mmCIF file of C-alpha atoms in Angstrom:
data_model
loop_
_atom_site.group_PDB
_atom_site.id
_atom_site.type_symbol
_atom_site.label_atom_id
_atom_site.label_comp_id
_atom_site.label_asym_id
_atom_site.label_seq_id
_atom_site.Cartn_x
_atom_site.Cartn_y
_atom_site.Cartn_z
ATOM 1 C CA MET A 28 -48.491 -79.299 -85.315
ATOM 2 C CA THR A 29 -49.878 -82.916 -84.818
ATOM 3 C CA GLU A 30 -45.846 -84.436 -84.529
ATOM 4 C CA TRP A 31 -45.489 -81.843 -81.583
ATOM 5 C CA ARG A 32 -48.838 -83.234 -79.519
ATOM 6 C CA ASP A 33 -48.166 -86.414 -79.927
ATOM 7 C CA LYS A 34 -44.356 -86.211 -78.581
ATOM 8 C CA GLN A 35 -45.875 -84.282 -75.569
ATOM 9 C CA ASN A 36 -48.403 -86.704 -74.913
ATOM 10 C CA GLN A 37 -45.817 -89.422 -74.652
ATOM 11 C CA LYS A 38 -43.748 -87.517 -71.827
ATOM 12 C CA GLY A 39 -44.448 -88.168 -68.047
ATOM 13 C CA PHE A 40 -46.801 -90.035 -66.002
ATOM 14 C CA THR A 41 -50.880 -90.028 -66.301
ATOM 15 C CA LEU A 42 -52.929 -89.453 -63.629
ATOM 16 C CA ALA A 43 -53.642 -92.542 -62.983
ATOM 17 C CA GLU A 44 -50.384 -93.999 -62.585
ATOM 18 C CA MET A 45 -49.464 -91.086 -59.957
ATOM 19 C CA LEU A 46 -52.285 -91.603 -57.665
ATOM 20 C CA ILE A 47 -51.551 -95.304 -57.636
ATOM 21 C CA VAL A 48 -48.112 -94.385 -56.675
ATOM 22 C CA VAL A 49 -49.444 -92.281 -54.027
ATOM 23 C CA ALA A 50 -51.415 -95.078 -52.672
ATOM 24 C CA ILE A 51 -48.826 -97.530 -52.393
ATOM 25 C CA ILE A 52 -46.823 -94.614 -50.384
ATOM 26 C CA ALA A 53 -49.841 -94.119 -48.277
ATOM 27 C CA VAL A 54 -50.091 -98.070 -47.329
ATOM 28 C CA LEU A 55 -45.909 -98.093 -46.705
ATOM 29 C CA VAL A 56 -46.232 -95.414 -44.134
ATOM 30 C CA SER A 57 -49.183 -96.681 -42.536
ATOM 31 C CA ILE A 58 -47.687 -99.766 -41.948
ATOM 32 C CA SER A 59 -44.183 -98.253 -41.041
ATOM 33 C CA VAL A 60 -45.435 -95.642 -38.393
ATOM 34 C CA PRO A 61 -46.826 -98.424 -35.691
ATOM 35 C CA VAL A 62 -43.583 -100.121 -36.022
ATOM 36 C CA PHE A 63 -41.775 -97.021 -35.500
ATOM 37 C CA THR A 64 -43.614 -96.054 -32.773
ATOM 38 C CA ASP A 65 -43.307 -99.487 -30.803
ATOM 39 C CA LYS A 66 -39.225 -99.376 -31.531
ATOM 40 C CA LEU A 67 -39.237 -95.994 -30.430
ATOM 41 C CA GLU A 68 -40.993 -96.995 -26.895
ATOM 42 C CA LYS A 69 -38.494 -100.207 -26.725
ATOM 43 C CA ALA A 70 -35.467 -98.326 -26.822
ATOM 44 C CA ARG A 71 -36.920 -95.146 -24.188
ATOM 45 C CA GLU A 72 -37.773 -98.242 -22.225
ATOM 46 C CA ALA A 73 -34.131 -100.045 -22.604
ATOM 47 C CA SER A 74 -32.493 -96.701 -21.730
ATOM 48 C CA ASP A 75 -34.574 -96.473 -18.181
ATOM 49 C CA ILE A 76 -33.976 -99.794 -17.544
ATOM 50 C CA ALA A 77 -30.097 -99.448 -18.046
ATOM 51 C CA ASN A 78 -30.377 -96.500 -15.555
ATOM 52 C CA MET A 79 -32.252 -98.443 -13.282
ATOM 53 C CA ARG A 80 -29.477 -101.534 -13.319
ATOM 54 C CA SER A 81 -26.815 -98.752 -12.787
ATOM 55 C CA ALA A 82 -28.760 -97.081 -9.910
ATOM 56 C CA LYS A 83 -28.816 -100.484 -8.283
ATOM 57 C CA ALA A 84 -25.620 -101.225 -8.904
ATOM 58 C CA ALA A 85 -24.140 -97.931 -7.482
ATOM 59 C CA ALA A 86 -26.331 -98.724 -4.223
ATOM 60 C CA ILE A 87 -25.079 -101.768 -3.863
ATOM 61 C CA MET A 88 -21.354 -100.453 -4.061
ATOM 62 C CA ASP A 89 -22.202 -97.719 -1.832
ATOM 63 C CA TYR A 90 -23.437 -100.185 0.963
ATOM 64 C CA LEU A 91 -20.469 -102.591 0.365
ATOM 65 C CA ASP A 92 -17.963 -99.846 1.030
ATOM 66 C CA GLY A 93 -19.802 -98.073 3.888
ATOM 67 C CA THR A 94 -20.761 -94.595 2.251
ATOM 68 C CA ILE A 95 -24.376 -96.111 3.149
ATOM 69 C CA VAL A 96 -25.085 -96.800 6.567
ATOM 70 C CA LEU A 97 -28.408 -98.771 7.869
ATOM 71 C CA ASP A 98 -30.300 -97.221 10.339
ATOM 72 C CA ASP A 99 -31.865 -98.780 13.693
ATOM 73 C CA ASN A 100 -34.899 -100.214 11.313
ATOM 74 C CA LYS A 101 -32.312 -101.533 8.760
ATOM 75 C CA GLU A 102 -33.068 -99.093 6.482
ATOM 76 C CA ALA A 103 -31.378 -96.251 4.467
ATOM 77 C CA GLY A 104 -32.780 -93.895 2.062
ATOM 78 C CA PRO A 105 -34.263 -92.192 0.277
ATOM 79 C CA TYR A 106 -31.443 -91.684 -2.341
ATOM 80 C CA TYR A 107 -31.865 -90.065 -5.790
ATOM 81 C CA TYR A 108 -29.876 -91.786 -8.657
ATOM 82 C CA ASN A 109 -27.860 -88.881 -10.431
ATOM 83 C CA VAL A 110 -27.321 -90.444 -14.021
ATOM 84 C CA SER A 111 -24.608 -87.857 -15.739
ATOM 85 C CA GLU A 112 -22.404 -88.646 -12.442
ATOM 86 C CA GLY A 113 -23.747 -92.403 -11.936
ATOM 87 C CA VAL A 114 -24.066 -92.071 -8.094
ATOM 88 C CA LEU A 115 -27.018 -91.877 -5.225
ATOM 89 C CA LYS A 116 -27.541 -88.275 -3.937
ATOM 90 C CA GLU A 117 -29.542 -87.595 -0.971
ATOM 91 C CA ASP A 118 -31.148 -84.680 -2.224
ATOM 92 C CA ILE A 119 -33.322 -85.018 -5.563
ATOM 93 C CA GLU A 120 -32.441 -81.753 -6.391
ATOM 94 C CA ASP A 121 -28.862 -83.015 -6.951
ATOM 95 C CA ALA A 122 -30.351 -85.973 -9.248
ATOM 96 C CA LEU A 123 -31.622 -83.785 -11.554
ATOM 97 C CA PRO A 124 -32.658 -82.879 -14.670
ATOM 98 C CA ALA A 125 -35.131 -85.847 -14.976
ATOM 99 C CA TYR A 126 -34.265 -88.454 -17.100
ATOM 100 C CA GLY A 127 -36.822 -90.938 -17.492
ATOM 101 C CA GLN A 128 -38.218 -91.304 -20.807
ATOM 102 C CA GLY A 129 -40.864 -94.314 -21.007
ATOM 103 C CA THR A 130 -44.481 -93.731 -21.230
ATOM 104 C CA ASP A 131 -47.536 -95.874 -19.847
ATOM 105 C CA SER A 132 -49.367 -95.339 -23.502
ATOM 106 C CA ILE A 133 -47.438 -98.249 -25.217
ATOM 107 C CA ASP A 134 -45.596 -101.606 -23.788
ATOM 108 C CA GLY A 135 -42.223 -101.328 -25.672
ATOM 109 C CA GLY A 136 -41.922 -105.409 -24.126
ATOM 110 C CA MET A 137 -38.972 -104.471 -22.009
ATOM 111 C CA ARG A 138 -39.301 -106.424 -18.662
ATOM 112 C CA PHE A 139 -36.847 -105.534 -15.902
ATOM 113 C CA ASP A 140 -38.130 -105.943 -11.858
ATOM 114 C CA ASP A 141 -41.148 -103.914 -11.171
ATOM 115 C CA TYR A 142 -40.477 -101.495 -14.358
ATOM 116 C CA ASN A 143 -43.677 -102.716 -16.101
ATOM 117 C CA GLU A 144 -46.815 -102.477 -14.730
ATOM 118 C CA THR A 145 -49.962 -105.181 -15.148
ATOM 119 C CA GLY A 146 -53.197 -103.297 -15.315
ATOM 120 C CA GLY A 147 -56.805 -104.317 -13.772
ATOM 121 C CA ASP A 148 -57.183 -106.859 -16.870
ATOM 122 C CA GLY A 149 -54.073 -108.930 -16.456
ATOM 123 C CA LYS A 150 -52.275 -106.946 -19.605
ATOM 124 C CA VAL A 151 -49.147 -105.364 -18.936
ATOM 125 C CA ILE A 152 -48.741 -101.780 -19.760
ATOM 126 C CA GLY A 153 -45.868 -99.528 -20.016
ATOM 127 C CA THR A 154 -44.510 -97.504 -17.109
ATOM 128 C CA ASP A 155 -44.860 -93.509 -16.981
ATOM 129 C CA ALA A 156 -41.176 -92.507 -16.129
ATOM 130 C CA LYS A 157 -41.073 -89.551 -18.520
ATOM 131 C CA GLY A 158 -39.511 -86.571 -16.799
ATOM 132 C CA LYS A 159 -38.948 -88.790 -13.512
ATOM 133 C CA VAL A 160 -35.908 -89.723 -11.652
ATOM 134 C CA ILE A 161 -35.162 -92.818 -9.574
ATOM 135 C CA LYS A 162 -35.649 -93.204 -5.646
ATOM 136 C CA VAL A 163 -33.659 -95.797 -4.117
ATOM 137 C CA MET A 164 -34.540 -97.609 -1.092
ATOM 138 C CA ILE A 165 -32.182 -99.902 0.555
ATOM 139 C CA THR A 166 -33.392 -102.731 3.278
ATOM 140 C CA ALA A 167 -31.707 -105.256 5.084
ATOM 141 C CA THR A 168 -32.718 -108.673 4.622
ATOM 142 C CA GLU A 169 -32.723 -111.519 7.246
ATOM 143 C CA GLY A 170 -31.600 -114.955 6.597
ATOM 144 C CA ASP A 171 -31.283 -118.413 8.529
ATOM 145 C CA SER A 172 -27.513 -117.499 8.806
ATOM 146 C CA ASP A 173 -25.004 -114.700 8.270
ATOM 147 C CA LEU A 174 -24.509 -115.883 4.883
ATOM 148 C CA ASP A 175 -28.226 -115.919 3.866
ATOM 149 C CA ALA A 176 -28.857 -111.992 5.129
ATOM 150 C CA GLY A 177 -28.495 -109.325 2.215
ATOM 151 C CA ILE A 178 -29.808 -106.124 1.277
ATOM 152 C CA LEU A 179 -32.820 -105.399 -0.557
ATOM 153 C CA VAL A 180 -32.891 -102.411 -3.335
ATOM 154 C CA GLU A 181 -36.012 -101.324 -3.954
ATOM 155 C CA MET A 182 -36.306 -98.186 -6.808
ATOM 156 C CA SER A 183 -39.532 -96.293 -8.032
ATOM 157 C CA TRP A 184 -39.806 -93.327 -10.609
ATOM 158 C CA VAL A 185 -40.629 -90.015 -8.810
ATOM 159 C CA ASP A 186 -41.485 -86.744 -9.798
ATOM 160 C CA GLU A 187 -38.958 -83.760 -9.550
#
């Protein structure tokens, strides 16, 4: 009977060994979760910025081909960017579903125009674009000559 107990006790891990393994896994998880969260927010912001660049390119293209005509105040808009078609629409309903991903709870570190905002303490904070669409306004700018004149494309994230 003693031989059977000796063989039984030699197999497996002790409770202390299992606790050490669980502690190591807990430390690894606690380190990796914030890193993963930051990377996820950075990917969301990169998606938003890519959409903003596409909206700006669409606005410039429509202006240059004559689809967008400036009014007497040398302005046009608002237009709303439709991501699935890659075009500007005059009605916000035509730009849905909302595609913004970034949140203001975390700054993913991405920078583009006015995408990220600066808080009262001077620290950069994220932009709350989640569930919003890009609104585009176009304004003519004046220069010293015709060659210096151009257009200003202003974008902002708006609710549905």
